[in-house]
Amino acid sequence: MHIGLIGLGKMGGNMRTRLRNAGIEVTGFDQNPDVCDVATVEELIAALPSPRTIWVMVPAGKITSSVVADLSDRLDAGDLVIDGGNSRFTEDFKNAELLAAKGIDYIDVGVSGGVWGLENGYGLMVGGSTAQVERLMPVFDALRPEGPREEGFVHVGEVGAGHYAKMVHNGIEYALMQAYAEGFELLEKREDIIRDVPGTFKAWQRGTVVRSWLLELLVRALDEDDDLSEIEGYVEDSGEGRWTIEEAVANAVPVPTISASIFARFVSRQDDSPAMKAVAALRNQFGGHSVKKSDD
Amino acid sequence: MHIGLIGLGKMGGNMRTRLRNAGIEVTGFDQNPDVCDVATVEELIAALPSPRTIWVMVPAGKITSSVVADLSDRLDAGDLVIDGGNSRFTEDFKNAELLAAKGIDYIDVGVSGGVWGLENGYGLMVGGSTAQVERLMPVFDALRPEGPREEGFVHVGEVGAGHYAKMVHNGIEYALMQAYAEGFELLEKREDIIRDVPGTFKAWQRGTVVRSWLLELLVRALDEDDDLSEIEGYVEDSGEGRWTIEEAVANAVPVPTISASIFARFVSRQDDSPAMKAVAALRNQFGGHSVKKSDD
Amino acid sequence: MHIGLIGLGKMGGNMRTRLRNAGIEVTGFDQNPDVCDVATVEELIAALPSPRTIWVMVPAGKITSSVVADLSDRLDAGDLVIDGGNSRFTEDFKNAELLAAKGIDYIDVGVSGGVWGLENGYGLMVGGSTAQVERLMPVFDALRPEGPREEGFVHVGEVGAGHYAKMVHNGIEYALMQAYAEGFELLEKREDIIRDVPGTFKAWQRGTVVRSWLLELLVRALDEDDDLSEIEGYVEDSGEGRWTIEEAVANAVPVPTISASIFARFVSRQDDSPAMKAVAALRNQFGGHSVKKSDD
Amino acid sequence: MHIGLIGLGKMGGNMRTRLRNAGIEVTGFDQNPDVCDVATVEELIAALPSPRTIWVMVPAGKITSSVVADLSDRLDAGDLVIDGGNSRFTEDFKNAELLAAKGIDYIDVGVSGGVWGLENGYGLMVGGSTAQVERLMPVFDALRPEGPREEGFVHVGEVGAGHYAKMVHNGIEYALMQAYAEGFELLEKREDIIRDVPGTFKAWQRGTVVRSWLLELLVRALDEDDDLSEIEGYVEDSGEGRWTIEEAVANAVPVPTISASIFARFVSRQDDSPAMKAVAALRNQFGGHSVKKSDD
């Protein structure tokens, strides 16, 4: 099998390697010429056997949209475009429609695993037609982890389903991380009692109810920096968590832990909180409680 | 009527004034000799007619306990001690028992109104025996706001009930403040749309569903500092909110907004968040996402 | 002044009365012929002096959109359409654009006050051009509560600002209601201590920090049904709260109490919770904890 | 090595088996004579070599307290009592003090692993003196999972530290479960998109960021009942989560996801929500929104 891969960053680059290791032929293109197999998308298209299969692995949003739009102009009926980025599932409906007008097929794949995927394989959640998914199974089998196929790969439904599943996966991920983080703070706060915080997390890796891959990663982080004093408590979010909340709200699904996780990230990025200024101002008004003056 | 008042701070001092304005005779004692009517608690006790009534208005916790313990040694059977401070209701059971052993009666009063109480009157929530509550009605009527008695005074139940009601009152208060504060931040954040944030709050004072005394106080605060730039978003808490959550947890009552309000205050006081360090560390581990290094 | 009013339901009908009481001439149309002043929108338009002013007060969403679209076909350049419904502010941009193409002007008004507005007046938050807002001041003065204009009316900004402010108002409102509701449950749960729950709320109406109009409404509700035993804990939501959360998420504003309030409503409408089935299933799997079988 | 074990229920019974499989001699006693090795605690004490080691594995709270009190009367100086139950760490201070007065030593052990511990081993968090912990290592090695000792066992600190760590472990566990549960509901709700909810969870077991033991258990649960239709969404809590929140509140640690998890359980057990009755009543009061009558 021979596929094209557009986007050779942290994720795409590793995926190319993993695919090649499994015997899949890959022609890769990226904005960065140092990592490219071909100089242009045109060359990439020319290099592929027909019907062509092109996996797009670029940042979600405008960049993905423009790559898909460009491909819709260049590809032929019968070709297939796969979006493996962290796109919102609603984008898939637009992409599929745009491509279908040219007879080009579309599949969306939610890909999990981060920088560990090269070694461990990637968890794959796929949306699209059964025919195309079956045709692509060698690619999916190359990317997914060792072990039973159904433990690292799922054909979730029609177009959009892969990214919907990935969105929910990431929403869960946010809350899992926050849960361990709250536990970390509870242990840190009572170092009069807990003499070995990293050791406690380490000991949770076997036999306990909370054992998980994220726990193992926290153990690694604490091995490197045992009280995380070198890291600032500042956390970005990349969109999927927000979409999860929007979907939850649109569908009347209560998501208190996922939303709490996102809100904690928002707060972590604020120099000062307008809301808490207002609370401080109110306390001062009714109780004469003193306020801290801003430094400026 | 003639009562003793121990504690003449921000609350007690104003209460003495309001009581005297209503014709109640008050003998006051405080640690601060500048505001005292008598030099010692002994003198205060000697000044009061029997059976004596002493209203304690000192900081909750150890100080209140030691004042009550001291009074239990000095007063006579038939006397009455009132705790009007922000004590936890569980303290009332101990205080009442200690005093009852000497034949001294006890009443707890939750007092709301802050620095505005002198002018507006104080909302009163009272726990104790009907006989004692009825005997004290002139005092309560002097302290409570103008208007129908039942709109600013309630005999909530036996000993402890007054402070329980006050605790819940304060728990609600925390969440109300947080609600307005979140609204403030939402308006501030979209100053491209909302050209007049203080004016918006001002306009909510009449006719709207959100009108309240707290809203009026926020309007006052915004009159003084229209974007609250002079105030830091740092908020203390004085205990009642925590007790509310502990009671909620003990009684299996879900209190998501009250707990969110307390947690927001906790976060507002952190220089850096241990929990968010852990989340940042985790993101770095699985995704290679960059972290901010601490400044030190 | 003479305006048209489309929509004479619970809100629009009362607004017509209040406008007429203030000497504003109103020609009203509604789907329900029993309350109409004219039989068709065509007649309503014919009845108005030029430039015409038509206040639309119909359910937000498709109905409002279709009324505005219809008016855009029928009105003349220089006329003015006002949307006073609970529309999402993003709809205002579309409405204004559609109408502007025909030279028709547009104003959005967030209206608060519910069924009490007839008597108390309506809190008004207005978005649009200063010229049009000034021209309409007699209408706004008729609708808003007695008292200083700025305490019941605000010109918040350009088109969309009125509904944005109303959206935030309603988000706050959700959290305020939830705060009192949590307090109610805390008091109810300890009826061994709190002998008079309705009396406690009643006594909070004067002097306390939590006094508000919503509190007064809760007192009314408890006057009618002292333990709310006749009411089911089932609560709808009408959209503004959801939009508030979506805006918060889009702008990285933490809104823990507003979101908690919405989620509590979602839960209140579920016969059974899929999420809690999953938690029950997990506890059963790891701990052998028994589960409740459905329909047992 | 030969130890006594009091409590042979779901946990204790399996632990006896696992200990014996590893060559530790165990004399067990339980209220239930069918599972006992000896008929009385007196016989158990008589059967043990001196200094005696007795592991208590009974329900936390009063039962554990009374067993420890009883042992304090019967054991000799130099003996050792271990509490392996889910006791609150504050109980450890009392137990240790009571036993120390007789010269008896005390260790607390948080034990995780549930019904799977027999096969997988138990995660162990231990508090107490280094001397005693070292003496007991053969017991701990027998109980803990295969693999490096530090991945399934930790000596956390002095007395109380083991149960403190276990408490935090369980607090985290609550939030992890809730996170997956919210994800389950989000997937279930959009079965128009997600055609295979169990298959999605199954596919998350390898390669993804959310892989964990709890996820594997959810996959097992969905294997048995693919939409959990046979299970009611009713979830008990056994105390540790509540203590976690109380500790968090006492130490000003924000725990939004852990508290949300507990509150979700509280709600799951309510036939009707007093709080939501109050919200419904308020909406009815201000907006004339209809309410559902109870029992209609």
Coordinates of N, CA and C in Angstrom, one line a residue, chain C residues 30-145:
Chain C
D30 N -51.0 39.3 16.9 CA -50.6 38.1 17.4 C -51.2 36.9 16.6
Q31 N -50.6 35.8 16.7 CA -51.2 34.6 16.0 C -52.6 34.3 16.6
N32 N -52.8 34.7 17.8 CA -54.1 34.5 18.5 C -55.0 35.6 18.2
P33 N -56.0 35.5 17.4 CA -56.8 36.6 17.0 C -57.6 37.3 18.2
D34 N -57.8 36.5 19.3 CA -58.5 37.1 20.4 C -57.9 38.3 21.0
V35 N -56.5 38.4 20.9 CA -55.8 39.5 21.6 C -55.3 40.6 20.6
C36 N -55.6 40.4 19.3 CA -55.1 41.3 18.3 C -55.9 42.6 18.2
D37 N -55.1 43.6 17.8 CA -55.7 44.9 17.4 C -56.0 44.9 15.9
V38 N -55.2 44.2 15.1 CA -55.4 44.1 13.7 C -55.4 42.7 13.3
A39 N -55.9 42.4 12.1 CA -56.0 41.0 11.7 C -54.8 40.4 11.1
T40 N -53.9 41.3 10.5 CA -52.7 40.8 9.8 C -51.6 41.7 10.0
V41 N -50.4 41.2 9.7 CA -49.2 42.1 9.8 C -49.3 43.2 8.8
E42 N -49.9 42.9 7.7 CA -50.1 43.9 6.6 C -50.9 45.1 7.2
E43 N -52.0 44.7 7.8 CA -52.8 45.8 8.4 C -52.0 46.6 9.5
L44 N -51.2 45.9 10.3 CA -50.4 46.5 11.3 C -49.5 47.5 10.7
I45 N -48.8 47.1 9.6 CA -47.9 48.0 8.9 C -48.6 49.2 8.4
A46 N -49.8 49.0 7.8 CA -50.6 50.1 7.2 C -51.0 51.1 8.3
A47 N -51.2 50.6 9.5 CA -51.7 51.4 10.6 C -50.7 52.4 11.2
L48 N -49.4 52.1 10.9 CA -48.4 52.9 11.6 C -47.9 54.1 10.8
P49 N -47.6 55.2 11.5 CA -47.0 56.3 10.8 C -45.6 56.1 10.4
S50 N -45.2 56.7 9.3 CA -43.8 56.5 8.8 C -42.9 57.6 9.4
P51 N -41.6 57.3 9.7 CA -41.0 55.9 9.7 C -41.6 55.1 10.8
R52 N -41.9 53.8 10.4 CA -42.6 52.9 11.3 C -41.6 52.3 12.3
T53 N -42.2 52.0 13.5 CA -41.4 51.3 14.6 C -42.2 50.1 15.0
I54 N -41.5 48.9 14.8 CA -42.2 47.7 15.2 C -41.4 46.9 16.2
W55 N -42.0 46.6 17.3 CA -41.4 45.9 18.4 C -41.8 44.4 18.2
V56 N -40.9 43.5 18.1 CA -41.2 42.1 17.9 C -41.0 41.4 19.3
M57 N -42.0 40.7 19.7 CA -41.9 40.1 21.1 C -42.4 38.6 21.0
V58 N -41.7 37.8 20.2 CA -42.2 36.5 19.9 C -41.0 35.5 20.4
P59 N -41.3 34.2 20.5 CA -40.3 33.3 20.9 C -39.0 33.4 20.1
A60 N -37.9 33.3 20.8 CA -36.6 33.4 20.2 C -36.4 32.2 19.2
G61 N -35.5 32.4 18.3 CA -35.1 31.3 17.3 C -35.9 31.5 16.0
K62 N -36.4 30.3 15.5 CA -37.0 30.4 14.2 C -38.1 31.3 14.1
I63 N -38.9 31.4 15.1 CA -40.1 32.3 15.0 C -39.7 33.7 14.8
T64 N -38.8 34.2 15.7 CA -38.3 35.5 15.6 C -37.6 35.8 14.2
S65 N -36.8 34.8 13.8 CA -36.2 35.0 12.4 C -37.2 35.1 11.3
S66 N -38.2 34.3 11.4 CA -39.2 34.4 10.3 C -40.0 35.7 10.3
V67 N -40.3 36.2 11.5 CA -41.0 37.5 11.6 C -40.1 38.6 11.1
V68 N -38.8 38.6 11.5 CA -37.9 39.6 11.0 C -37.8 39.5 9.5
A69 N -37.6 38.3 8.9 CA -37.5 38.2 7.5 C -38.7 38.7 6.8
D70 N -39.9 38.4 7.3 CA -41.1 38.9 6.8 C -41.2 40.4 6.8
L71 N -40.8 41.0 7.9 CA -40.8 42.4 8.0 C -39.8 43.1 7.0
S72 N -38.7 42.4 6.8 CA -37.7 42.9 5.8 C -38.3 43.0 4.4
D73 N -39.2 42.2 4.1 CA -39.9 42.2 2.8 C -41.0 43.3 2.8
R74 N -41.5 43.6 3.9 CA -42.7 44.5 3.9 C -42.4 46.0 4.3
L75 N -41.4 46.2 5.0 CA -41.2 47.5 5.5 C -40.4 48.4 4.5
D76 N -40.3 49.7 4.8 CA -39.6 50.6 3.9 C -38.3 51.1 4.6
A77 N -37.4 51.6 3.7 CA -36.2 52.2 4.2 C -36.5 53.2 5.2
G78 N -35.8 53.3 6.3 CA -36.1 54.3 7.4 C -36.9 53.7 8.5
D79 N -37.6 52.6 8.3 CA -38.4 52.0 9.4 C -37.4 51.4 10.4
L80 N -38.0 51.0 11.5 CA -37.1 50.4 12.6 C -37.8 49.1 13.1
V81 N -37.0 48.1 13.3 CA -37.5 46.8 13.9 C -36.7 46.7 15.2
I82 N -37.5 46.3 16.3 CA -36.9 46.1 17.6 C -37.1 44.6 17.9
D83 N -36.1 43.9 18.3 CA -36.3 42.5 18.8 C -36.2 42.6 20.3
G84 N -37.3 42.4 21.0 CA -37.3 42.4 22.5 C -37.4 41.0 23.1
G85 N -37.3 40.0 22.2 CA -37.4 38.6 22.7 C -36.1 38.2 23.3
N86 N -36.1 36.9 23.8 CA -34.9 36.3 24.4 C -33.9 35.8 23.3
S87 N -33.6 36.5 22.3 CA -32.8 36.0 21.2 C -31.3 36.0 21.6
R88 N -30.6 35.0 21.0 CA -29.2 35.0 21.2 C -28.6 36.2 20.5
F89 N -27.6 36.8 21.1 CA -27.0 38.0 20.5 C -26.5 37.8 19.1
T90 N -26.0 36.7 18.8 CA -25.5 36.4 17.5 C -26.6 36.5 16.4
E91 N -27.8 36.3 16.8 CA -29.0 36.5 15.9 C -29.1 37.9 15.5
D92 N -28.8 38.8 16.4 CA -29.0 40.2 16.1 C -28.1 40.7 15.0
F93 N -26.9 40.1 14.9 CA -26.0 40.5 13.8 C -26.7 40.1 12.4
K94 N -27.3 38.9 12.4 CA -27.9 38.5 11.2 C -29.2 39.4 10.9
N95 N -30.0 39.6 11.9 CA -31.2 40.4 11.7 C -30.8 41.8 11.2
A96 N -29.8 42.4 11.8 CA -29.5 43.8 11.5 C -29.0 43.8 10.0
E97 N -28.2 42.8 9.6 CA -27.6 42.8 8.3 C -28.7 42.6 7.2
L98 N -29.7 41.7 7.5 CA -30.8 41.5 6.6 C -31.6 42.7 6.4
L99 N -31.9 43.4 7.5 CA -32.7 44.6 7.4 C -31.9 45.8 6.8
A100 N -30.7 45.9 7.2 CA -29.9 47.0 6.7 C -29.8 47.0 5.1
A101 N -29.9 45.8 4.6 CA -29.8 45.7 3.1 C -31.0 46.4 2.5
K102 N -32.1 46.5 3.2 CA -33.3 47.3 2.8 C -33.4 48.7 3.3
G103 N -32.3 49.1 4.1 CA -32.3 50.4 4.7 C -33.1 50.5 5.9
I104 N -33.5 49.3 6.5 CA -34.3 49.3 7.7 C -33.4 49.2 8.9
D105 N -33.7 49.9 9.9 CA -32.8 49.9 11.1 C -33.2 48.8 12.1
Y106 N -32.4 48.6 13.1 CA -32.6 47.5 14.0 C -32.0 47.8 15.4
I107 N -32.8 47.4 16.4 CA -32.4 47.5 17.8 C -32.7 46.2 18.5
D108 N -31.8 45.8 19.4 CA -32.2 44.7 20.2 C -32.3 45.1 21.6
V109 N -33.3 44.5 22.3 CA -33.6 44.9 23.7 C -33.7 43.6 24.5
G110 N -32.9 43.5 25.5 CA -33.1 42.5 26.5 C -34.1 43.0 27.6
V111 N -35.1 42.2 27.8 CA -36.2 42.6 28.7 C -36.3 41.7 29.9
S112 N -36.2 42.2 31.1 CA -36.3 41.3 32.2 C -37.5 41.8 33.1
G113 N -38.0 40.8 33.8 CA -39.1 41.2 34.7 C -40.2 40.2 34.8
G114 N -40.3 39.4 33.8 CA -41.3 38.4 33.8 C -42.7 38.9 34.0
V115 N -43.6 38.1 34.6 CA -45.0 38.4 34.7 C -45.2 39.6 35.6
W116 N -44.1 40.0 36.4 CA -44.2 41.2 37.3 C -44.0 42.5 36.6
G117 N -43.6 42.4 35.3 CA -43.2 43.6 34.6 C -44.3 44.6 34.5
L118 N -45.6 44.1 34.3 CA -46.7 45.0 34.1 C -46.8 46.0 35.2
E119 N -46.6 45.4 36.4 CA -46.8 46.2 37.6 C -45.5 47.0 38.0
N120 N -44.4 46.3 37.9 CA -43.1 46.8 38.4 C -42.3 47.5 37.3
G121 N -42.7 47.3 36.1 CA -41.8 47.8 35.0 C -40.8 46.8 34.6
Y122 N -40.2 46.9 33.5 CA -39.3 45.9 32.9 C -37.9 46.5 32.9
G123 N -36.9 45.7 33.4 CA -35.5 46.1 33.2 C -35.1 46.0 31.8
L124 N -34.5 47.0 31.2 CA -34.2 47.1 29.7 C -32.7 47.2 29.5
M125 N -32.2 46.4 28.6 CA -30.8 46.5 28.1 C -30.8 46.6 26.6
V126 N -30.3 47.7 26.1 CA -30.6 48.0 24.7 C -29.3 48.1 23.9
G127 N -29.3 47.5 22.7 CA -28.2 47.6 21.8 C -28.6 48.2 20.5
G128 N -27.9 49.2 20.0 CA -28.2 49.8 18.7 C -27.6 51.2 18.6
S129 N -28.0 51.9 17.6 CA -27.4 53.3 17.4 C -28.0 54.3 18.3
T130 N -27.2 55.2 18.7 CA -27.6 56.2 19.7 C -28.8 57.0 19.2
A131 N -28.8 57.3 17.9 CA -29.9 58.1 17.3 C -31.3 57.3 17.5
Q132 N -31.3 56.1 17.2 CA -32.5 55.3 17.3 C -32.9 55.1 18.8
V133 N -31.9 54.9 19.6 CA -32.2 54.7 21.0 C -32.8 56.0 21.6
E134 N -32.3 57.1 21.2 CA -32.8 58.3 21.7 C -34.2 58.6 21.2
R135 N -34.5 58.3 20.0 CA -35.8 58.4 19.4 C -36.8 57.6 20.2
L136 N -36.4 56.4 20.7 CA -37.3 55.5 21.3 C -37.4 55.7 22.8
M137 N -36.8 56.7 23.4 CA -36.8 56.9 24.8 C -38.2 56.9 25.4
P138 N -39.2 57.5 24.8 CA -40.5 57.5 25.4 C -41.0 56.1 25.6
V139 N -40.7 55.2 24.6 CA -41.1 53.8 24.8 C -40.4 53.1 25.9
F140 N -39.1 53.4 26.0 CA -38.3 52.7 27.0 C -38.7 53.3 28.4
D141 N -39.0 54.6 28.5 CA -39.4 55.2 29.7 C -40.7 54.6 30.2
A142 N -41.6 54.3 29.2 CA -42.9 53.8 29.6 C -42.7 52.3 30.1
L143 N -41.8 51.6 29.6 CA -41.7 50.2 30.0 C -40.9 50.0 31.2
R144 N -39.9 50.8 31.4 CA -38.9 50.6 32.5 C -39.6 50.9 33.9
P145 N -39.0 50.5 35.0 CA -39.6 50.7 36.3 C -39.5 52.2 36.7

